[in-house]
C-alpha positions as CSV (number, residue, x, y, z in Angstrom):
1,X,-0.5,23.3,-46.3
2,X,0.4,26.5,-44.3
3,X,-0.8,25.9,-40.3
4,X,-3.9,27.9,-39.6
5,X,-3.2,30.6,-37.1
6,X,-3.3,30.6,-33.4
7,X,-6.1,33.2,-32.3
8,X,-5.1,34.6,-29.0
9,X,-8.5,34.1,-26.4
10,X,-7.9,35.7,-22.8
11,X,-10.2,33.8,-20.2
12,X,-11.3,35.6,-17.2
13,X,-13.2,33.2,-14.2
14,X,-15.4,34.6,-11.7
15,X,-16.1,32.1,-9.2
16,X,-13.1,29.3,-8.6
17,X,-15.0,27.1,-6.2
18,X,-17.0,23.9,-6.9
19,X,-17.8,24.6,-10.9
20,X,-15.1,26.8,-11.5
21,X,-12.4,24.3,-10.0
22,X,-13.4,21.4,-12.3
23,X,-13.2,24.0,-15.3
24,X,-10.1,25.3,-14.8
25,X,-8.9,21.1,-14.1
26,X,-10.8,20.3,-17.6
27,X,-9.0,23.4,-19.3
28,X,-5.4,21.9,-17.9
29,X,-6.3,18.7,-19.2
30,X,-7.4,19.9,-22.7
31,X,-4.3,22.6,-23.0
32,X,-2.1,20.5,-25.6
33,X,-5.4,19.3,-27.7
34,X,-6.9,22.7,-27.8
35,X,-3.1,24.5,-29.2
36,X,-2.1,21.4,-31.0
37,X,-5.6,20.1,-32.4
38,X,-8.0,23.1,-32.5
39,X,-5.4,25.5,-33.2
40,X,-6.9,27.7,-30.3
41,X,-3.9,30.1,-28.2
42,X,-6.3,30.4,-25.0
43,X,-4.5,31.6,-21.3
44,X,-6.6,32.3,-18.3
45,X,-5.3,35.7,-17.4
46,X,-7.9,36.3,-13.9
47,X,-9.7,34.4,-11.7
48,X,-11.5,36.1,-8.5
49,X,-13.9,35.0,-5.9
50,X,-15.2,36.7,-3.0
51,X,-12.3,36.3,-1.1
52,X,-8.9,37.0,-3.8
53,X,-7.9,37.5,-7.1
54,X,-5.1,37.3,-9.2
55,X,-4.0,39.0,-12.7
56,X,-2.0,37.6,-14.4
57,X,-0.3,38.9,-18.2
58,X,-1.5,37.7,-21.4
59,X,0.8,34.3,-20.9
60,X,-1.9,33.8,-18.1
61,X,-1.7,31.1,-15.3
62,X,-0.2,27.8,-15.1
63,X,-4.0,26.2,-14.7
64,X,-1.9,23.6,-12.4
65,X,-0.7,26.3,-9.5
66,X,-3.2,28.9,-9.7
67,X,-5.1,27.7,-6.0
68,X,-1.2,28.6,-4.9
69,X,-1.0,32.0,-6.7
70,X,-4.7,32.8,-5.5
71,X,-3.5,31.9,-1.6
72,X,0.0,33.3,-2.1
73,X,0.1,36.5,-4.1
74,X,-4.2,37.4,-4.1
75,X,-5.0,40.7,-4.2
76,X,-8.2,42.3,-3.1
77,X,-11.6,41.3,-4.8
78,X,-12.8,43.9,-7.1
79,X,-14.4,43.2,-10.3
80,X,-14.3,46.9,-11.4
81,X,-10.8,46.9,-11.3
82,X,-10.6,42.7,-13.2
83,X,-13.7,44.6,-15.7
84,X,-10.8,47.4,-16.4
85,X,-8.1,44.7,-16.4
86,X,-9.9,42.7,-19.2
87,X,-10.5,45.8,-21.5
88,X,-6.7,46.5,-21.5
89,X,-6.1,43.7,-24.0
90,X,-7.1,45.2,-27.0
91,X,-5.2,42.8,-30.0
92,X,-7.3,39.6,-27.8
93,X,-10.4,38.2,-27.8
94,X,-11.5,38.0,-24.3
95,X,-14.3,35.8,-22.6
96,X,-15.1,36.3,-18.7
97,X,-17.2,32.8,-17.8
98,X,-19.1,33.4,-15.0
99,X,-19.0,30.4,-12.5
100,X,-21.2,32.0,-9.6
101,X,-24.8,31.6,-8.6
102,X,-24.6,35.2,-7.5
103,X,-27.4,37.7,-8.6
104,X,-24.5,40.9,-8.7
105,X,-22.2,39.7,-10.9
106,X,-24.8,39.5,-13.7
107,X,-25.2,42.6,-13.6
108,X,-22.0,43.3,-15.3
109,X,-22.5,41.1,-17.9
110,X,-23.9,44.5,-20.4
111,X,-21.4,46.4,-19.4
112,X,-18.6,43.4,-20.5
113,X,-20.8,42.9,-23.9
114,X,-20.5,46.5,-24.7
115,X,-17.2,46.4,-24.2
116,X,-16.5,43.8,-26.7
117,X,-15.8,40.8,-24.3
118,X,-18.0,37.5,-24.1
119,X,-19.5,36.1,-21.6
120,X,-20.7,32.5,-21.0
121,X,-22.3,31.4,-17.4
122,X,-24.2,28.5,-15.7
123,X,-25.8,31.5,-14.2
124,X,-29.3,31.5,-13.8
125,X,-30.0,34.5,-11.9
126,X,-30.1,36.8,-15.2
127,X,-31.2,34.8,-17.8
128,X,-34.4,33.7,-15.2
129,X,-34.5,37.2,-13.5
130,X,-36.3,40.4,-14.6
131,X,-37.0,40.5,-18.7
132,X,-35.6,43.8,-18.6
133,X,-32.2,43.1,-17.7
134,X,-32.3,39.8,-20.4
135,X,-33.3,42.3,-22.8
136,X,-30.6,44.4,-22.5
137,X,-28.3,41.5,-22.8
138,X,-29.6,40.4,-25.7
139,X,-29.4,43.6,-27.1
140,X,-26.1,44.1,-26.5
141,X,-25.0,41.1,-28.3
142,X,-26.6,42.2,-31.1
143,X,-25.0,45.9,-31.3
144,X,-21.9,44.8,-29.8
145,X,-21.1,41.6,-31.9
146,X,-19.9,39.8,-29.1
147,X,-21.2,36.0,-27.5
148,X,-23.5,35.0,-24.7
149,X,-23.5,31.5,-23.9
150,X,-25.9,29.8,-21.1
151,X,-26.1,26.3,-22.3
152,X,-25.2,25.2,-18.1
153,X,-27.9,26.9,-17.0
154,X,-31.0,24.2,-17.9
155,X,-29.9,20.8,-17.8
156,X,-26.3,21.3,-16.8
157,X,-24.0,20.2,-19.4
158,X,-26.7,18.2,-21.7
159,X,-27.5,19.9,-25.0
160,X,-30.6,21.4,-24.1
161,X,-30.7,25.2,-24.9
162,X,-28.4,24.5,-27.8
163,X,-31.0,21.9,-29.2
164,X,-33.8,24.2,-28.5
165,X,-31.9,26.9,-30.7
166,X,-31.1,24.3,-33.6
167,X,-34.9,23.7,-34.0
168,X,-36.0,27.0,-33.8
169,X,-33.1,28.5,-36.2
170,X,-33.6,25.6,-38.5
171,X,-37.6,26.2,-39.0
172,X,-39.3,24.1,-36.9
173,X,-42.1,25.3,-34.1
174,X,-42.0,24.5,-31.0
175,X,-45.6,23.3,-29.6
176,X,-44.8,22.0,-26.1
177,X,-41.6,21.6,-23.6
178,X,-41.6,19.1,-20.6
179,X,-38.9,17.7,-18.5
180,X,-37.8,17.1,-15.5
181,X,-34.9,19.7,-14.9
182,X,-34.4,18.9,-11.0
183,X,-31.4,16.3,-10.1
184,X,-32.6,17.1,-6.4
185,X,-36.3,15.8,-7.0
186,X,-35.6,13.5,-10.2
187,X,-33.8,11.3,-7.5
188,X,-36.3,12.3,-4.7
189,X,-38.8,10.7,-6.6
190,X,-37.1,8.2,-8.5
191,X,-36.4,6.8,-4.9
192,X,-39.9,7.4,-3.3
193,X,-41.4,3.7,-2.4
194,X,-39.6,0.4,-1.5
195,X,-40.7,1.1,2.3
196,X,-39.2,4.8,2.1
197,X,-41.1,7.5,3.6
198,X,-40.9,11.1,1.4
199,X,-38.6,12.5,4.6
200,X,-36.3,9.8,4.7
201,X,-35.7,10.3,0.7
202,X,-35.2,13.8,1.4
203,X,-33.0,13.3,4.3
204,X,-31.5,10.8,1.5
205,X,-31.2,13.5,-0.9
206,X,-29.1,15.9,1.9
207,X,-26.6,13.3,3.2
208,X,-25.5,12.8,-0.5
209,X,-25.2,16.5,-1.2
210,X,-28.2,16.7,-3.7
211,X,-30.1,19.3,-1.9
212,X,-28.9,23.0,-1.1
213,X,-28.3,23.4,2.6
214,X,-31.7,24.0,3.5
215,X,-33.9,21.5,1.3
216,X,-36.7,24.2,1.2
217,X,-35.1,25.6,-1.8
218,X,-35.5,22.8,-3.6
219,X,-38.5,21.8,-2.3
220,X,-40.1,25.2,-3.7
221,X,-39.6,24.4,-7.5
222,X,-38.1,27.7,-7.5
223,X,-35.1,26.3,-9.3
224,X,-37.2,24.4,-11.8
225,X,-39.5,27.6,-12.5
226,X,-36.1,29.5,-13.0
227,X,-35.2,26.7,-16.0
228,X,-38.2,27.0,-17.6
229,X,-38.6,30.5,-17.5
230,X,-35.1,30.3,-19.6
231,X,-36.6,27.5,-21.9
232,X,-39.4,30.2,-23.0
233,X,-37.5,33.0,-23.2
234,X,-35.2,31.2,-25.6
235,X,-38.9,30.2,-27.7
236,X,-39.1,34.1,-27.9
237,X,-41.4,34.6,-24.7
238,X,-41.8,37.8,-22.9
239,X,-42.2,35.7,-19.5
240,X,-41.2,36.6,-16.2
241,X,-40.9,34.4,-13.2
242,X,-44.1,35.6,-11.7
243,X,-46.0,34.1,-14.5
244,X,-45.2,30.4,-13.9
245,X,-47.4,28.6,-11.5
246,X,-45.6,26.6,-9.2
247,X,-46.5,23.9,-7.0
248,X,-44.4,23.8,-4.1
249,X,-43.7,20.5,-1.8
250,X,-43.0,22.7,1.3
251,X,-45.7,22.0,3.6
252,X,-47.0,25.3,4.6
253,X,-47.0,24.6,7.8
254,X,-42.9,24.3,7.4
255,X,-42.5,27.2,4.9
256,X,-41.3,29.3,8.5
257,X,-39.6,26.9,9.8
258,X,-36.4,28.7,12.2
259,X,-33.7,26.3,10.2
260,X,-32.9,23.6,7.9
261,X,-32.3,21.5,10.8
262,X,-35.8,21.8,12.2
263,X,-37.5,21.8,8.9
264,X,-35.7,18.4,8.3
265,X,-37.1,17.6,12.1
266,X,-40.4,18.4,11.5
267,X,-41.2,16.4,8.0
268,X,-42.0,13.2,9.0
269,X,-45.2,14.8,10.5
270,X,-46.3,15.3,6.8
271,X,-45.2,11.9,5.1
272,X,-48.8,10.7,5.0
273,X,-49.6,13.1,2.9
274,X,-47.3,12.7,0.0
275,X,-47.0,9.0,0.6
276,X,-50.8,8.4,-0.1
277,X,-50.6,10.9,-3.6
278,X,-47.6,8.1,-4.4
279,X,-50.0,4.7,-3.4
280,X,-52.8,6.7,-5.3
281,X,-50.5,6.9,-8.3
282,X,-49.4,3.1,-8.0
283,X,-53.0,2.0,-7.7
284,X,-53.2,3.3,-11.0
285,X,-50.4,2.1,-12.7
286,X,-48.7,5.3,-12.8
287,X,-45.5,7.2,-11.2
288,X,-45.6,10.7,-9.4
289,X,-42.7,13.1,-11.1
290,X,-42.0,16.5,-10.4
291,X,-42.4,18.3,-13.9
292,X,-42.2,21.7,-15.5
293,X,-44.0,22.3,-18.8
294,X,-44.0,24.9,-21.3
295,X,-47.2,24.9,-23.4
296,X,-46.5,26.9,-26.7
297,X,-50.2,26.7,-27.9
298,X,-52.3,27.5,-25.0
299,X,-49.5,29.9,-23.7
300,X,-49.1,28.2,-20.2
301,X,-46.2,27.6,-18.1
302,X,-46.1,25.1,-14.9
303,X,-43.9,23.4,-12.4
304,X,-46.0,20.6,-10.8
305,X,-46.3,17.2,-9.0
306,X,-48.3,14.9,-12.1
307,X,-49.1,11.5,-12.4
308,X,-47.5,9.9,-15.3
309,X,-47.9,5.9,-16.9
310,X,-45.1,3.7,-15.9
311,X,-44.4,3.6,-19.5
312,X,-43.4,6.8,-20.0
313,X,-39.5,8.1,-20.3
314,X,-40.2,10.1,-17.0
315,X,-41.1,7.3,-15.1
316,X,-38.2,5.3,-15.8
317,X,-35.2,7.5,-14.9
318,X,-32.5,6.8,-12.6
319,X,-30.4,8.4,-9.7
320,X,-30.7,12.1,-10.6
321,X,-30.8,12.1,-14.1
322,X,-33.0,14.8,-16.1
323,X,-34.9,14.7,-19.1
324,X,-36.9,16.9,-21.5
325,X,-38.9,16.5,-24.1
326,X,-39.6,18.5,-27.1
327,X,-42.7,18.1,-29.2
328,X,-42.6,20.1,-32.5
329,X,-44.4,20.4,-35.9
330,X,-41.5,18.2,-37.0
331,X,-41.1,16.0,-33.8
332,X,-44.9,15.6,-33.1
333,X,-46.1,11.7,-33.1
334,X,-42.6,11.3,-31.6
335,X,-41.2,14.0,-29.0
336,X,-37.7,14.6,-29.1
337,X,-36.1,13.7,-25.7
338,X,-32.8,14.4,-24.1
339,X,-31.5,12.4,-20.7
340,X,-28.5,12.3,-18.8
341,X,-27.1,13.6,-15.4
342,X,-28.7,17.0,-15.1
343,X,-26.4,18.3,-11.8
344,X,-22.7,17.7,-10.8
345,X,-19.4,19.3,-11.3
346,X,-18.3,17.5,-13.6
347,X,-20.9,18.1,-16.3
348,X,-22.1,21.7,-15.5
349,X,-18.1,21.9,-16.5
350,X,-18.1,20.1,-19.4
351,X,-21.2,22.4,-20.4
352,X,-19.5,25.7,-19.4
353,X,-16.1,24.0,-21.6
354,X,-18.4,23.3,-25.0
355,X,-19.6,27.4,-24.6
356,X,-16.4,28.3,-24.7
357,X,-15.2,26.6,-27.2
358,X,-18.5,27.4,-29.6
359,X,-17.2,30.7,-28.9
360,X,-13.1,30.2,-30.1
361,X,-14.5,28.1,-33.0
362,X,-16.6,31.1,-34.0
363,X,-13.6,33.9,-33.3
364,X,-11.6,31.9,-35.6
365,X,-13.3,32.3,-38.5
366,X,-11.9,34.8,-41.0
């Protein structure tokens, strides 16, 4: 049998820091199986961040020395010139994976689709920002040919948008979509109780490097309204951010507050508060959780603080973990549910990885 051949992929990474790192560690790792197993000739041939980058030709990097190159022989940041770099490898396919949380670099993704190359991100700034920009996007994947991937961006690296597609591509309608898409306050609440007061959990949550910096932003659902404004846009929604109704767990009184430091100062004021919504919650057999819900019939979108029975899959998560649950025409008595570790490097990685290679798989065929 005559070997299939090797197509020849050109990887671009924008953003080598936390995410990017582990990628570019998984990639090394995976180099031999990838050539010898899925007959896939990749090469990372750039990587930038705000500080350096380096070009390399199409042999690309040695994915075990590039921090050295970066610090050694870095040039300048400037994606125009790494946009014009990529375009210059004509015979290749070429993806550029998009490792930032930044809100500019999106804004090249149209201009990289129309130029034939893909793009896949954990990026939630465009595919959660203004429905004008996603449109454009999505319309130039369709006129261009080319692939966006965003699986990272809801769930990190568990099969959540890629599920959601499945059902919808495969005739099935989607009636409502809960979960709880926030490692932050999955383990927030999931440790609430036991003699622990709501500050101490989040003060918890900080020391372990769960939170952002400044637990506000957390704290604000914002993130959690950004996920689920991606979950109905990928149901075929026109919704923007503004739409969702959010319940924040800022107390108002701290939205101001001059730092993280002396928000963090300040909580235990408001403890009371949450603690008796968490005894009120007990004394009813149930569990407070911090959900977001997508409601397909009445057309409703919310991130909020609900009560739910001790027997319920939300109620009995651990550590960080998310979950979401999807209740169809085909999965109605029975929701279909998805769990695992819903933050880290590791597995926001491993998500960013299985885009890329849906992508290779896909180039490959004739």
């Amino acid at each position: 049998m005559a070997q299939r051949s090797r197509i020849p992929i050109v990887v671009g990474i924008v953003g080598p820091g936390l995410i990017g790192g582990t990628l570019i560690k998984q990639l090394a790792a995976q180099s031999r199986s990838l050539q010898n197993d899925l007959f896939i000739n990749m090469h990372v041939i750039a990587i930038i961040s705000t500080r350096t980058m380096y070009l390399y030709n199409q042999k690309g990097c040695d994915l075990d020395t590039w921090q050295t190159d970066m610090a050694v022989g870095g040039e300048q940041p400037d994606l125009q010139a790494f946009t014009e770099f990529f375009k210059g490898f004509s015979k290749c396919h070429k993806v550029i994976i998009d490792c930032t949380a930044d809100a500019h670099v999106p804004s090249l993704y149209t201009v990289w689709l129309s130029s034939g190359i893909h793009v896949v991100t954990p990026n939630k700034k465009l595919c959660s920002g203004p429905l004008s920009d996603w449109t454009k996007v999505k319309n130039a994947v369709k006129e261009h040919g080319t692939h966006f991937k965003y699986e990272g961006t809801v769930g990190a690296g568990l099969p959540i948008i890629s599920t959601l597609s499945d059902l919808m591509q495969t005739g099935d309608k989607i009636l409502h979509i809960e979960g709880i898409l926030s490692g932050t306050l999955s383990f927030i609440f999931n440790s609430l109780g036991a003699g622990k007061t709501f500050s101490e959990v989040v003060a918890d949550a900080k020391a372990k490097g769960f939170t952002e910096p400044d637990p506000r932003e957390d704290l604000a659902g914002t993130d959690v309204a950004r996920k689920m404004v991606i979950l109905g846009r990928e149901c075929g929604l026109a919704i923007e951010m503004q739409q969702v109704t959010v319940e924040s767990l800022v107390p108002p009184q701290l939205a101001d507050a001059k730092s993280a430091e002396d928000f963090m100062h300040q909580l235990p004021q408001y403890d009371a508060a949450m603690q008796g919504q968490a005894q009120a919650a007990a004394d009813q057999g149930m569990a407070l959780r911090y959900v977001g819900s997508l409601d397909l019939v009445k057309m409703t979108c919310t991130v909020e603080l609900k009560q739910v029975p001790l027997s319920h899959p939300f109620a009995n998560l651990a550590g960080s973990d998310n979950i979401i649950s999807f209740k169809t025409q085909r999965y109605n008595e029975q929701p279909l549910v998805i769990r695992g570790p819903g933050a880290g490097a590791e597995v926001t990685a491993a998500g960013v990885f299985a885009d890329l290679l849906h992508v290779a798989k896909t180039l490959r065929l004739p």
